Short mmCIF file of C-alpha atoms in Angstrom, two decimals:
data_model
loop_
_atom_site.label_atom_id
_atom_site.label_comp_id
_atom_site.label_asym_id
_atom_site.label_seq_id
_atom_site.Cartn_x
_atom_site.Cartn_y
_atom_site.Cartn_z
CA MET L 1 41.71 130.42 78.73
CA TYR L 2 41.98 126.92 79.80
CA PRO L 3 38.72 124.76 81.44
CA GLU L 4 39.03 125.36 85.33
CA TYR L 5 38.99 121.47 85.92
CA LEU L 6 42.03 121.29 83.86
CA VAL L 7 43.98 123.99 85.93
CA ALA L 8 42.59 123.30 89.30
CA PRO L 9 45.34 120.69 90.13
CA MET L 10 48.00 122.89 89.03
CA ARG L 11 46.59 125.94 91.10
CA ALA L 12 46.29 123.58 94.07
CA GLU L 13 49.91 122.31 94.21
CA LEU L 14 50.84 125.95 95.05
CA THR L 15 48.09 127.04 97.13
CA ASN L 16 48.25 123.94 99.21
CA ALA L 17 51.85 124.80 99.94
CA GLY L 18 50.89 128.21 101.38
CA PHE L 19 50.78 130.27 98.19
CA GLU L 20 47.96 132.74 97.84
CA GLU L 21 46.41 132.76 94.59
CA LEU L 22 45.89 136.54 93.15
CA THR L 23 43.28 136.73 90.43
CA THR L 24 42.69 140.39 89.96
CA ALA L 25 45.30 143.42 88.94
CA GLU L 26 44.08 145.06 92.09
CA GLU L 27 45.14 141.90 94.23
CA VAL L 28 48.65 141.91 92.37
CA ASP L 29 49.23 145.59 93.32
CA GLN L 30 48.28 145.33 96.80
CA ALA L 31 50.61 142.28 97.18
CA ILE L 32 53.83 143.37 95.49
CA LYS L 33 53.72 147.20 96.62
CA SER L 34 53.35 145.88 100.21
CA GLU L 35 55.95 146.35 102.57
CA GLY L 36 58.60 143.38 103.16
CA THR L 37 59.27 140.62 100.63
CA VAL L 38 56.91 139.04 98.10
CA PHE L 39 57.65 135.95 95.99
CA VAL L 40 55.38 135.63 92.96
CA VAL L 41 54.99 132.69 90.71
CA VAL L 42 53.63 132.93 87.26
CA ASN L 43 52.26 129.47 87.03
CA SER L 44 51.33 127.72 83.76
CA VAL L 45 49.99 124.37 82.43
CA CYS L 46 53.34 123.53 80.32
CA GLY L 47 55.56 120.75 81.36
CA CYS L 48 58.51 122.75 82.78
CA ALA L 49 55.80 124.38 85.13
CA ALA L 50 54.92 120.63 86.41
CA ALA L 51 58.24 119.10 86.52
CA ASN L 52 60.51 122.11 87.45
CA ALA L 53 58.75 125.26 88.47
CA ARG L 54 56.38 124.35 90.94
CA PRO L 55 58.52 121.80 92.79
CA ALA L 56 61.20 124.22 92.92
CA ALA L 57 58.75 127.13 94.28
CA LYS L 58 57.55 124.51 96.88
CA LEU L 59 61.40 123.49 98.28
CA ALA L 60 62.38 126.97 98.23
CA ALA L 61 59.39 128.32 100.31
CA ALA L 62 59.93 125.52 102.72
CA ASN L 63 63.28 127.09 103.49
CA ALA L 64 63.79 128.61 106.86
CA LYS L 65 64.31 131.91 105.52
CA HIS L 66 61.70 132.78 103.23
CA PRO L 67 59.56 135.71 101.76
CA ASP L 68 56.86 137.40 103.65
CA LYS L 69 54.29 136.78 101.22
CA LEU L 70 54.01 133.75 98.61
CA VAL L 71 51.68 134.55 95.55
CA THR L 72 50.80 133.23 92.47
CA VAL L 73 49.04 134.08 89.21
CA PHE L 74 48.06 131.92 86.30
CA ALA L 75 49.13 132.34 82.64
CA GLY L 76 46.27 131.84 80.35
CA MET L 77 43.54 132.33 83.14
CA GLU L 78 43.20 135.60 84.88
CA LYS L 79 44.77 137.80 82.11
CA ASP L 80 44.49 141.20 84.09
CA ALA L 81 46.31 139.59 87.26
CA VAL L 82 49.10 138.05 84.84
CA ASP L 83 49.67 141.32 82.79
CA ARG L 84 49.78 143.35 86.02
CA ALA L 85 52.31 141.04 87.61
CA ARG L 86 54.32 140.97 84.33
CA ALA L 87 54.47 144.82 84.49
CA PHE L 88 56.19 144.87 87.89
CA MET L 89 58.59 142.32 86.28
CA MET L 90 59.70 144.83 83.65
CA PRO L 91 62.53 144.87 81.77
CA PHE L 92 62.37 140.86 81.61
CA PRO L 93 59.93 139.96 78.92
CA PRO L 94 56.59 137.93 79.78
CA SER L 95 57.47 134.40 80.26
CA SER L 96 55.59 131.34 81.78
CA PRO L 97 56.69 129.82 84.09
CA ALA L 98 58.80 132.66 85.80
CA MET L 99 59.50 133.58 89.34
CA ALA L 100 60.06 136.99 90.89
CA LEU L 101 60.97 138.12 94.11
CA PHE L 102 60.30 141.69 95.44
CA LYS L 103 61.45 143.56 98.32
CA ASP L 104 59.46 146.53 99.31
CA GLY L 105 57.96 146.69 95.94
CA LYS L 106 61.03 146.60 94.07
CA LEU L 107 61.75 143.61 91.85
CA VAL L 108 65.27 142.00 93.47
CA HIS L 109 65.58 138.79 91.58
CA MET L 110 63.74 137.08 88.62
CA ILE L 111 63.99 133.72 87.22
CA GLU L 112 62.56 133.32 83.60
CA ARG L 113 61.50 130.38 81.71
CA HIS L 114 64.52 129.77 79.67
CA GLN L 115 66.11 129.20 83.45
CA ILE L 116 63.71 126.79 84.38
CA GLU L 117 63.45 124.47 81.50
CA GLY L 118 65.78 121.79 81.37
CA ARG L 119 66.83 122.45 84.86
CA PRO L 120 66.29 120.09 87.78
CA ALA L 121 63.79 121.56 90.63
CA GLN L 122 66.63 121.12 93.12
CA MET L 123 68.79 123.54 91.27
CA ILE L 124 66.24 126.06 90.62
CA ALA L 125 65.46 125.97 94.46
CA GLU L 126 68.69 126.31 95.51
CA ASN L 127 68.90 129.79 93.24
CA LEU L 128 65.65 130.82 95.16
CA VAL L 129 66.93 130.21 98.20
CA GLY L 130 70.39 131.86 97.59
CA ALA L 131 68.05 135.20 96.83
CA PHE L 132 65.58 134.48 100.07
CA GLU L 133 68.93 134.30 102.08
CA GLN L 134 70.09 137.66 100.63
CA TYR L 135 66.61 139.41 100.61
CA CYS L 136 64.40 138.03 103.52
#
């Protein structure tokens, strides 16, 4: 677990952009199992989350066509919420940062850490926008 003062600005980067912070397994269940589309960002303290994942998520979420719900869980903090979100992302192995799009409770698009590292935020956002255009 990281000190809250350390992660607060990283949380705020997404919550200020309209993402809802999920902190319990029950909140994750309720969000992902809901009708419609849900975009989940597994946030983290790593450099690729700061330089690539969070900026890409914000860019994609600003697209005209976007998911019904934008949510985030924070790796290394609320373990139960993160574990539950990752369970929905199976068969993909746990990674952070990571991004997943669900439609009516089913995983329809996934971006893992290895697809985030070393890629510009704009490229990742374009991938996400393509998925949003297809599924939302």
